Amino acid sequence: MRLYAGAVTGRYTSSRDIQFPFSQQRSGIVSRYGIVDIVACYCVRTSAGTECTIVVNVMRASSRLLDPGLTVGASLHCSVRREISPCTCRVQEPHSNTILVACERMTSFTQVVDALREKFASDVEISLRIAYSRLDDFTNHTFQELGLAVTNLKLNHNNLSSLPESVFAGLGHTEYLSLADNSLLQVPYHVLRQMPALKTLDIGRSRLKTITDMDFQNMTDLQHLVLAGNNISELHHSSIPHTLRHLHLGRNNITHLNGTLRCLKELEWLFLNGNQLATLDEQLPQEGNKLALLHGGNNRLQKLPQELQNFNLLESLFFQHNELQNLGGTIQRARKLKRLHLHNNNIHELSPDEFTELDSLEDLQLGHNQLTSLNRSLTPLRSLRCLNLTNNLLQEFSFQEIQGLRRLRIIDLSYNKISHLSGRMENLVEPETRIVELRLDHNLLETLDGALMGVHGLQKLNLSNNLLEKISPDDLIGLEDLRILDVSFNRLTTLEETSKTFLPSLEQLYASHNALTALKQDFHGLPSLCWADLSHNKIQSVGRDLASKTRCRMHRMLGILRIYLTDFCKTTLMAREYGATEENVVEWNLGIRQLMRSLTTTFRLMAMKNKILIKRRKQKQQIRVNCRSQNVLDEVSNFTTVTADKEMEPYYQHLQTLRRS
């Protein structure tokens, strides 16, 4: 496709041929309306010749061209955007015949009518949005006066409390109506009768209290109904149309469904979340063979409805934030279920056959429950990718629980009471298994006992907030893909044992808030390390060869190894060079107070072949000391460009004095 933008300027009349200034000239007659201003032309070479689409600016024009070789896209209709001001318009999508028209913050409905009346051809589909406006004079006009083919109508944020029936004349072809974010006290059924073709209706976030049998009567084409975010407390027995495919009743005050959903045979999505439902027994569709999504979260349910056993097409099931104590075997045969969210309940146990036929389940959320054991219930979940068991009461975890789960990628066991890991993964997990992230933080682990040995593909391992006193070489063997290791908030006294394990891919190490006292050869097994947070420890000495075998690489490019030692106060650190070469740049980060004490010692390095660049970090309140192979005297002047504060001003002055001397 080739674009001829602005190829032609000028005016052409509707009864004349239009000549294009390129080799394959085409001519066509623009029908119905007068003045056309061509601004662009798109041409495609085909076996039959060259087909062109022209884009023109027209005050009033039809989308039809009498010559079938030439078509005018819907974009030409938006050339009236100046005429319809303060409303705006744009094309819904390329090659679409629908124009999106928006009128916001209008002072009256009269202003809307005056701006849009007969500005578009009658055969152009219009999606009209009137929002954040004052429509007190609604009764003075009708939508029919606009002369528009309105297929979508959105009247949002207009503080509407009632709708006059006469206003909505001329909307017989409207398929989508949104009255959300208003103050309606009841369903405007008299208005809906003016729209026999309506397929989607949104009356969310209003003040509806009751849905009656008359509200949606005779709406035989309605497929999508949104009533979320109201104050609905009562549903009459036959109030919901049987033709619905999607129904949203979430965030209301419904305590009982009154059997109103029993005959909804076509229902595919059902949202009941955020209500006061205590039971769903005998309330769901009797023939729910098409139901694919059911959201019953944030209610007061103590058990799952038995009807779930009949919903063979269920793909997503959400019952989080309820009072469930068990699953009662209700979902054993949901073979197509992919997402199951049951977090924030009171589930105490899972039976071994709880998920017997859930071959397709990919996401299982069981966090924030009272589970003390898994009872090998996960074994049938061959498609499982994400397992969340955070905030339970597990005291022990055996990797036998996930044996055979080859697609499992994420396991979250954080915030439990796990004190022991059993079953070495290298003996239980198939080579095809690639667990990417494992969270064991906030538990009671004192040792790993080599349980993680050989976890192929593991990239993120979180062991923070445990009781670990050491990590032996066997604990991390085989973790060639590990990139992030977090052992912060433990009781580690050394990382030297870790250095005996080769972790070729490790880039980030978090070991803050431990009891480390010395750093010697702790990084020797970490050749790719780029970030080490060792702050809030008791480090008294740093070995010369700490980072001698480490070469930070980011995206295969040499980078800077950043070591954070926020509370390290020994001046000997800055008095020696620790493997800072042109290929291995080490950046030490110290706390403000410690750097103040050692400032004089720091600048003795100016006699060495190192460059000291000090920067104040406002957010973390740290001073970055970056050691590089250059003469510091050339860079001292740059220090004055750093934003100063009163606390550091004496030291800045000291630096300037040192520079002048």
XYZ file of C-alpha atoms in Angstrom:
661
model
C 0.000 0.000 0.000
C 1.226 3.471 -0.897
C 0.075 6.730 0.661
C -0.430 9.877 -1.385
C -0.878 12.311 1.474
C -1.891 15.768 0.391
C -1.434 14.793 -3.221
C -4.266 16.971 -4.398
C -5.716 20.163 -3.048
C -8.598 22.044 -4.531
C -12.343 21.735 -4.950
C -14.293 19.294 -7.070
C -17.978 19.102 -7.855
C -20.009 15.941 -7.488
C -20.807 15.525 -11.186
C -17.233 15.745 -12.454
C -14.530 13.156 -12.855
C -11.715 13.344 -10.323
C -8.263 12.980 -11.925
C -5.421 11.704 -9.730
C -1.819 12.884 -10.360
C -0.156 9.474 -10.501
C 0.534 7.007 -13.266
C -2.445 4.671 -12.810
C -5.092 7.390 -12.996
C -8.551 6.600 -11.766
C -11.716 8.613 -12.058
C -14.840 8.470 -10.001
C -17.951 10.426 -9.178
C -18.651 11.422 -5.611
C -22.370 11.030 -5.146
C -25.043 13.057 -3.452
C -23.205 16.046 -1.955
C -21.246 18.930 -3.405
C -17.749 20.091 -2.484
C -14.960 17.574 -1.972
C -11.408 18.348 -0.856
C -9.073 15.389 -1.485
C -6.255 15.138 1.042
C -4.941 11.589 0.643
C -5.210 8.488 -1.479
C -4.352 4.853 -0.675
C -3.628 2.590 -3.651
C -3.118 -1.176 -3.852
C -1.891 -3.019 -6.929
C -3.930 -6.140 -7.627
C -4.114 -8.609 -10.480
C -7.075 -6.680 -11.814
C -5.276 -3.362 -11.716
C -4.903 -0.620 -9.150
C -7.592 -0.107 -6.517
C -7.614 3.195 -4.658
C -9.267 4.524 -1.554
C -9.498 8.282 -1.317
C -9.742 10.248 1.903
C -11.412 13.583 1.474
C -12.550 16.522 3.532
C -16.214 17.077 2.910
C -18.649 19.388 4.637
C -21.496 16.949 3.975
C -21.027 13.750 2.026
C -22.122 10.179 1.667
C -19.808 7.222 2.101
C -20.988 5.861 -1.269
C -19.058 6.368 -4.500
C -20.773 5.433 -7.713
C -17.549 4.000 -9.111
C -17.003 0.698 -7.196
C -13.271 1.019 -7.730
C -13.209 3.985 -5.405
C -14.366 3.969 -1.787
C -14.360 6.687 0.772
C -13.634 5.583 4.330
C -15.587 6.796 7.336
C -12.785 9.189 8.142
C -14.241 11.697 5.681
C -17.218 12.226 7.981
C -15.010 13.490 10.788
C -14.145 16.463 8.654
C -17.194 18.093 10.265
C -15.514 18.151 13.647
C -15.307 21.926 13.492
C -18.994 22.259 12.738
C -20.075 20.039 15.624
C -17.982 21.826 18.246
C -17.993 21.588 21.251
C -18.688 17.949 20.417
C -15.883 15.888 18.891
C -15.743 12.946 16.516
C -13.340 10.255 15.392
C -13.391 7.023 13.452
C -13.970 3.931 15.558
C -11.350 1.980 13.643
C -9.797 1.971 10.157
C -12.174 1.009 7.360
C -15.116 1.219 9.763
C -18.399 2.883 8.942
C -18.948 3.903 12.571
C -18.150 7.379 13.889
C -17.589 7.983 17.605
C -19.146 11.293 18.638
C -18.534 12.655 22.148
C -20.295 15.616 23.774
C -18.968 16.324 27.256
C -19.714 19.085 29.753
C -22.612 20.427 27.725
C -24.779 23.083 29.355
C -28.037 21.753 27.918
C -29.531 19.140 25.631
C -30.385 21.983 23.265
C -26.670 22.583 22.804
C -26.227 18.941 21.806
C -29.067 19.087 19.297
C -27.811 22.317 17.734
C -24.290 20.918 17.381
C -25.236 17.601 15.777
C -28.469 18.169 13.864
C -28.083 16.685 10.343
C -24.301 16.952 10.387
C -23.839 13.331 9.313
C -25.323 11.277 6.514
C -28.224 9.084 7.551
C -26.454 5.895 6.439
C -23.466 6.414 8.738
C -23.567 4.547 12.051
C -23.030 6.861 15.011
C -21.818 5.941 18.488
C -22.942 8.909 20.598
C -21.647 9.681 24.081
C -23.082 12.521 26.166
C -21.353 12.759 29.538
C -20.731 15.138 32.444
C -23.477 17.408 31.144
C -26.558 19.248 32.373
C -29.609 17.911 30.593
C -32.351 19.711 32.497
C -34.131 20.553 29.239
C -34.345 16.929 28.144
C -38.087 17.218 27.482
C -37.651 20.036 24.950
C -36.101 17.862 22.247
C -35.851 14.291 20.965
C -33.006 12.224 19.583
C -34.985 12.019 16.355
C -34.207 15.704 15.739
C -30.529 14.853 15.357
C -31.155 12.996 12.115
C -28.520 10.433 13.091
C -28.417 6.653 12.858
C -27.413 6.131 16.498
C -26.418 2.509 17.087
C -24.638 3.089 20.417
C -25.834 5.633 22.983
C -23.994 6.444 26.216
C -25.492 8.878 28.732
C -23.019 8.676 31.618
C -22.304 10.989 34.551
C -25.238 13.298 33.846
C -26.971 13.014 37.243
C -30.133 11.750 35.560
C -32.852 10.674 37.987
C -35.650 10.169 35.450
C -35.924 9.829 31.681
C -38.840 11.241 29.650
C -40.206 8.674 27.219
C -40.677 11.123 24.352
C -37.008 12.121 24.237
C -35.892 8.703 22.999
C -37.965 8.673 19.840
C -35.959 7.796 16.745
C -33.724 5.178 18.367
C -35.303 2.134 16.800
C -31.946 0.840 15.541
C -29.975 1.421 18.742
C -28.278 -1.784 19.910
C -26.246 -0.474 22.849
C -27.476 1.806 25.660
C -25.467 2.880 28.705
C -27.140 4.830 31.505
C -24.405 4.062 34.022
C -23.194 6.533 36.638
C -26.457 8.397 37.089
C -29.086 8.650 39.829
C -31.866 6.485 38.430
C -34.172 5.061 41.096
C -35.881 2.569 38.808
C -35.367 0.914 35.445
C -36.711 3.260 32.716
C -38.799 0.534 31.072
C -40.882 3.096 29.143
C -37.686 4.284 27.436
C -36.499 0.763 26.665
C -39.674 0.112 24.701
C -38.463 2.710 22.199
C -35.461 0.498 21.412
C -36.672 -2.891 20.178
C -33.239 -3.763 18.725
C -31.387 -3.276 22.015
C -28.790 -5.993 22.701
C -26.672 -4.441 25.458
C -27.973 -2.420 28.415
C -25.796 -0.927 31.163
C -27.477 0.706 34.175
C -24.552 0.209 36.522
C -23.590 2.472 39.416
C -26.980 4.103 39.897
C -29.561 3.913 42.697
C -31.789 1.057 41.596
C -33.385 -0.831 44.478
C -35.801 -3.298 42.914
C -35.999 -5.153 39.595
C -39.612 -5.905 38.681
C -41.249 -8.242 36.184
C -42.158 -5.260 33.977
C -38.697 -3.710 33.683
C -37.387 -5.801 30.783
C -40.624 -7.187 29.420
C -40.669 -8.023 25.684
C -36.944 -7.292 25.267
C -36.422 -10.401 23.204
C -33.064 -9.370 21.698
C -31.333 -8.327 24.932
C -28.149 -10.348 25.441
C -25.970 -8.321 27.823
C -27.310 -6.706 31.009
C -25.215 -4.790 33.558
C -26.841 -3.794 36.858
C -23.685 -3.665 38.958
C -23.021 -1.087 41.655
C -26.619 -0.288 42.606
C -28.630 -0.792 45.799
C -30.667 -3.711 44.499
C -32.042 -5.829 47.321
C -34.974 -7.495 45.589
C -35.379 -9.381 42.312
C -38.857 -10.379 41.205
C -39.179 -13.968 40.077
C -39.430 -13.322 36.311
C -37.582 -10.024 36.129
C -34.504 -11.121 34.157
C -34.859 -11.792 30.384
C -34.293 -15.416 29.407
C -32.269 -14.422 26.343
C -29.292 -13.077 28.309
C -25.777 -14.310 27.650
C -23.992 -11.993 30.102
C -25.486 -10.786 33.399
C -23.733 -8.567 35.959
C -25.473 -8.206 39.336
C -22.306 -7.534 41.304
C -21.873 -4.993 44.100
C -25.492 -4.782 45.234
C -27.358 -5.778 48.407
C -28.984 -8.950 47.121
C -29.651 -11.531 49.840
C -31.633 -13.993 47.729
C -31.980 -14.516 43.972
C -35.622 -15.622 44.248
C -35.197 -18.200 41.490
C -34.941 -15.504 38.852
C -31.963 -17.160 37.129
C -33.358 -20.663 36.853
C -34.570 -20.312 33.250
C -31.560 -18.506 31.792
C -30.519 -21.290 29.426
C -28.279 -19.089 27.251
C -26.262 -17.586 30.114
C -22.478 -17.685 29.629
C -21.180 -15.131 32.168
C -22.734 -14.514 35.588
C -21.423 -11.960 38.096
C -22.882 -12.119 41.617
C -19.891 -10.756 43.493
C -20.159 -8.206 46.287
C -23.640 -9.062 47.560
C -25.071 -10.573 50.752
C -25.803 -14.041 49.405
C -25.659 -16.830 51.988
C -26.542 -19.649 49.598
C -26.786 -20.380 45.882
C -28.484 -23.759 46.195
C -31.241 -24.133 43.578
C -30.641 -20.572 42.360
C -28.358 -21.058 39.367
C -29.614 -21.905 35.851
C -31.179 -25.349 35.757
C -29.626 -26.023 32.382
C -26.280 -24.317 32.784
C -24.554 -26.123 29.952
C -23.344 -22.823 28.470
C -22.109 -21.157 31.666
C -18.374 -20.468 31.310
C -17.765 -17.852 34.027
C -19.270 -17.592 37.503
C -18.149 -14.881 39.922
C -19.576 -15.300 43.418
C -16.817 -13.604 45.374
C -17.328 -11.292 48.349
C -20.514 -12.863 49.674
C -21.393 -14.913 52.768
C -21.409 -18.357 51.198
C -20.493 -21.253 53.478
C -20.602 -23.907 50.781
C -20.536 -24.155 47.007
C -23.809 -24.920 45.197
C -24.276 -28.525 44.134
C -25.417 -27.363 40.672
C -21.773 -26.723 39.815
C -21.426 -30.434 39.096
C -23.633 -29.966 36.022
C -21.741 -27.019 34.508
C -19.419 -28.863 32.150
C -18.257 -25.759 30.251
C -17.059 -23.748 33.249
C -13.708 -22.059 32.580
C -13.521 -19.474 35.370
C -14.840 -19.877 38.896
C -14.353 -17.126 41.487
C -15.527 -17.605 45.089
C -12.905 -15.643 47.004
C -13.772 -13.679 50.156
C -16.556 -15.946 51.373
C -16.956 -18.282 54.350
C -16.345 -21.597 52.591
C -15.090 -24.400 54.824
C -14.703 -27.090 52.171
C -15.427 -27.740 48.514
C -17.739 -30.677 49.035
C -16.737 -32.387 45.789
C -18.684 -29.857 43.731
C -16.040 -29.189 41.073
C -14.480 -32.619 40.619
C -15.774 -32.966 37.063
C -15.175 -29.432 35.763
C -12.830 -30.643 33.040
C -12.604 -27.299 31.220
C -12.019 -25.190 34.322
C -8.903 -23.006 33.891
C -9.135 -20.498 36.751
C -10.225 -21.315 40.307
C -10.016 -18.553 42.919
C -10.877 -19.621 46.470
C -8.622 -17.343 48.497
C -9.776 -15.601 51.669
C -12.110 -18.326 52.917
C -12.077 -20.748 55.870
C -11.120 -23.910 53.998
C -9.447 -26.308 56.438
C -8.724 -29.320 54.280
C -8.668 -30.695 50.767
C -9.632 -34.284 50.085
C -7.293 -36.382 47.875
C -9.931 -36.494 45.104
C -10.910 -32.808 45.305
C -9.627 -31.983 41.811
C -9.927 -35.410 40.202
C -10.874 -34.379 36.649
C -9.559 -30.809 36.516
C -7.135 -31.552 33.703
C -7.313 -28.002 32.285
C -6.838 -25.991 35.491
C -4.033 -23.423 35.083
C -4.500 -20.990 37.975
C -5.327 -22.143 41.523
C -5.641 -19.514 44.260
C -5.986 -20.986 47.771
C -4.271 -18.269 49.768
C -5.602 -16.878 53.064
C -7.326 -20.060 54.225
C -6.793 -22.486 57.118
C -5.106 -25.336 55.249
C -2.801 -27.534 57.297
C -2.243 -30.190 54.635
C -2.690 -30.689 50.890
C -3.315 -34.466 51.041
C -1.790 -35.048 47.579
C -4.846 -33.321 46.100
C -2.836 -31.471 43.434
C -1.652 -34.545 41.552
C -4.384 -34.504 38.836
C -3.698 -30.864 37.883
C -1.533 -31.610 34.842
C -2.033 -28.146 33.304
C -1.423 -26.132 36.476
C 0.839 -23.110 35.961
C 0.268 -20.972 39.073
C -0.250 -22.289 42.622
C -0.926 -19.802 45.424
C -0.989 -21.143 48.997
C 0.085 -18.009 50.821
C -1.216 -17.262 54.329
C -2.264 -20.746 55.389
C -1.255 -22.969 58.314
C 1.073 -25.386 56.529
C 3.816 -26.604 58.867
C 5.539 -28.828 56.350
C 5.696 -28.949 52.588
C 6.671 -31.968 50.562
C 7.660 -31.507 46.949
C 5.875 -34.775 46.296
C 2.735 -32.621 46.242
C 3.749 -31.191 42.870
C 5.214 -34.333 41.371
C 4.191 -34.681 37.737
C 3.038 -31.074 37.329
C 5.236 -30.348 34.319
C 3.643 -27.006 33.435
C 3.890 -25.515 36.920
C 5.739 -22.180 36.841
C 4.889 -20.244 40.026
C 4.532 -21.539 43.601
C 3.696 -19.208 46.493
C 4.106 -20.767 49.948
C 4.766 -17.512 51.774
C 3.281 -16.595 55.159
C 2.800 -20.127 56.434
C 4.400 -21.954 59.357
C 6.633 -24.206 57.307
C 9.620 -25.395 59.306
C 10.584 -28.354 57.154
C 10.853 -29.082 53.428
C 10.798 -32.727 52.434
C 11.250 -34.672 49.237
C 14.169 -33.460 47.116
C 12.902 -31.986 43.915
C 15.699 -33.470 41.847
C 14.273 -36.915 42.615
C 10.613 -35.978 42.190
C 10.265 -33.407 39.457
C 10.486 -34.399 35.813
C 13.210 -32.732 33.718
C 10.497 -30.959 31.715
C 9.277 -29.106 34.813
C 10.385 -25.466 34.798
C 9.377 -23.748 38.024
C 10.251 -20.102 37.425
C 9.375 -18.540 40.786
C 9.271 -20.056 44.275
C 8.218 -18.054 47.336
C 9.020 -19.477 50.772
C 9.326 -16.177 52.615
C 7.791 -15.504 56.038
C 8.006 -19.072 57.310
C 9.948 -20.862 60.066
C 12.696 -22.527 58.039
C 15.965 -23.092 59.898
C 17.578 -25.185 57.187
C 16.863 -26.195 53.603
C 18.290 -29.726 53.839
C 19.087 -29.686 50.132
C 15.392 -29.796 49.247
C 15.814 -27.270 46.422
C 18.654 -29.105 44.758
C 18.115 -29.466 41.027
C 15.074 -27.269 40.533
C 15.597 -26.750 36.812
C 14.522 -23.405 35.394
C 14.115 -21.625 38.740
C 14.743 -17.888 38.252
C 13.374 -16.259 41.429
C 13.794 -17.710 44.923
C 12.512 -15.862 47.987
C 13.660 -17.218 51.368
C 13.400 -13.960 53.290
C 11.960 -13.656 56.799
C 12.836 -17.155 57.971
C 15.200 -18.505 60.650
C 18.049 -19.586 58.365
C 21.469 -19.502 60.013
C 23.359 -20.835 57.030
C 22.934 -21.966 53.448
C 25.057 -24.978 52.661
C 26.606 -25.632 49.215
C 24.157 -28.481 48.584
C 21.103 -26.281 49.066
C 21.465 -24.416 45.776
C 23.176 -26.968 43.551
C 21.723 -27.171 40.066
C 20.078 -23.748 40.051
C 21.862 -22.626 36.897
C 19.013 -20.300 35.851
C 18.559 -18.529 39.196
C 18.603 -14.733 38.664
C 17.187 -13.364 41.928
C 17.896 -14.723 45.418
C 16.378 -13.119 48.521
C 17.680 -14.315 51.905
C 17.107 -11.052 53.779
C 15.736 -10.954 57.331
C 17.301 -14.234 58.433
C 20.116 -15.144 60.851
C 22.919 -15.702 58.371
C 26.417 -15.023 59.689
C 28.246 -15.702 56.437
C 27.665 -16.126 52.721
C 30.957 -17.897 52.140
C 29.285 -21.292 52.013
C 27.018 -19.976 49.268
C 30.076 -19.030 47.226
C 30.999 -22.693 46.988
C 27.887 -23.199 44.863
C 28.195 -21.985 41.299
C 25.225 -19.802 40.348
C 26.173 -18.577 36.865
C 23.012 -16.543 36.216
C 22.508 -14.824 39.570
C 22.145 -11.061 39.047
C 20.489 -9.848 42.250
C 21.282 -10.893 45.823
C 19.291 -9.575 48.775
C 20.896 -10.388 52.125
C 20.047 -7.367 54.254
C 19.030 -7.579 57.921
C 21.137 -10.599 58.785
C 24.137 -11.083 61.086
C 26.934 -10.943 58.497
C 30.239 -9.826 60.027
C 32.731 -10.226 57.190
C 32.843 -10.371 53.411
C 35.753 -12.338 52.017
C 35.156 -14.615 49.059
C 31.388 -14.586 49.325
C 30.851 -13.652 45.669
C 33.263 -16.128 44.092
C 30.468 -18.411 42.922
C 28.476 -15.519 41.512
C 30.173 -14.527 38.248
C 27.253 -12.447 36.914
C 26.229 -10.567 40.055
C 25.138 -6.946 39.478
C 23.261 -6.070 42.658
C 24.009 -7.039 46.255
C 22.042 -5.563 49.143
C 24.051 -6.295 52.294
C 22.726 -3.395 54.334
C 21.721 -3.635 57.986
C 24.267 -6.271 58.951
C 27.264 -6.263 61.319
C 30.013 -6.230 58.718
C 33.422 -5.347 60.167
C 35.707 -6.202 57.271
C 35.665 -6.656 53.521
C 38.159 -8.896 51.764
C 40.232 -7.588 48.895
C 39.088 -10.399 46.588
C 35.379 -10.180 47.333
C 34.396 -9.269 43.762
C 37.532 -10.299 41.925
C 35.726 -13.091 40.071
C 32.532 -11.189 39.419
C 31.802 -9.446 36.128
C 28.409 -7.804 36.027
C 26.716 -8.228 32.673
C 23.394 -6.689 31.749
C 21.986 -7.893 28.432
C 25.437 -9.313 27.601
C 27.050 -5.918 28.188
C 29.486 -5.118 30.982
C 27.791 -3.278 33.826
C 28.439 -2.057 37.357
C 28.355 -4.288 40.422
C 26.451 -2.326 43.067
C 27.028 -3.327 46.676
C 24.888 -1.738 49.393
C 26.473 -1.490 52.842
C 24.282 1.127 54.466
C 25.555 0.709 58.033
C 29.183 -0.192 57.352
C 31.331 2.371 59.208
C 34.889 1.111 58.809
C 37.117 3.562 56.980
C 39.347 0.755 55.746
C 36.825 0.069 52.984
C 37.673 3.280 51.171
C 41.377 3.092 51.819
C 41.958 0.161 49.539
C 41.085 -0.841 46.009
C 38.804 -3.877 45.799
C 39.112 -5.281 42.311
C 38.022 -2.034 40.654
C 39.396 -2.427 37.159
C 38.209 -1.162 33.817
C 36.352 -4.428 33.232
C 35.055 -4.804 36.778
C 33.513 -1.632 38.151
C 32.397 -1.879 41.772
C 30.049 0.677 43.286
C 29.948 0.870 47.076
C 26.951 2.505 48.730
C 27.330 3.644 52.334
C 25.030 5.387 54.750
C 25.300 9.167 55.232
C 26.647 9.124 58.780
C 29.278 6.553 58.017
C 30.491 8.469 54.988
C 30.681 11.671 57.038
C 33.022 10.002 59.506
C 35.268 8.641 56.814
C 35.123 11.594 54.450
C 38.719 12.656 55.069
C 39.921 9.115 54.546
C 37.796 8.896 51.445
C 39.549 11.738 49.690
C 42.952 10.248 50.292
C 42.022 8.093 47.379
C 42.580 11.078 45.132
C 46.240 10.206 45.167
C 45.338 6.798 43.804
C 44.249 5.971 40.268
C 40.597 5.951 41.194
C 37.753 8.321 40.559
C 35.389 9.192 43.378
C 31.986 10.453 42.355
C 29.668 11.272 45.236
C 25.951 11.741 44.685
C 23.245 12.462 47.163
C 20.279 10.097 46.825
C 17.201 11.951 48.024
C 14.755 9.084 48.376
C 16.898 6.446 50.054
C 19.050 8.955 51.913
C 22.249 7.280 50.822
C 25.550 8.465 49.388
C 26.786 6.601 46.356
C 30.552 6.172 46.162
C 31.514 5.008 42.721
C 35.096 3.819 42.270
C 36.461 3.902 38.727
C 39.880 3.934 37.095
C 40.430 7.669 36.511
C 41.938 10.638 38.231
C 39.559 12.086 40.779
C 40.927 15.628 40.488
C 39.298 16.003 37.079
C 35.900 15.243 38.523
C 35.878 17.099 41.821
C 34.317 20.138 40.164
C 31.273 18.038 39.253
C 30.481 17.729 42.911
C 29.149 21.276 43.014
C 26.325 20.336 40.658
C 24.823 17.986 43.217
C 21.795 19.403 45.028
C 22.947 20.301 48.529
C 21.129 20.519 51.826
C 22.046 22.020 55.187
C 23.083 18.690 56.655
C 25.796 18.085 54.071
C 26.854 21.694 53.433
C 29.972 21.609 55.732
C 31.273 18.585 53.873
C 30.712 20.186 50.496
C 32.756 23.166 51.685
C 35.487 20.806 52.868
C 35.582 19.258 49.424
C 35.957 22.636 47.721
C 38.830 23.540 50.072
C 40.490 20.256 49.246
C 40.060 20.968 45.548
C 41.714 24.412 45.776
C 44.668 22.972 47.675
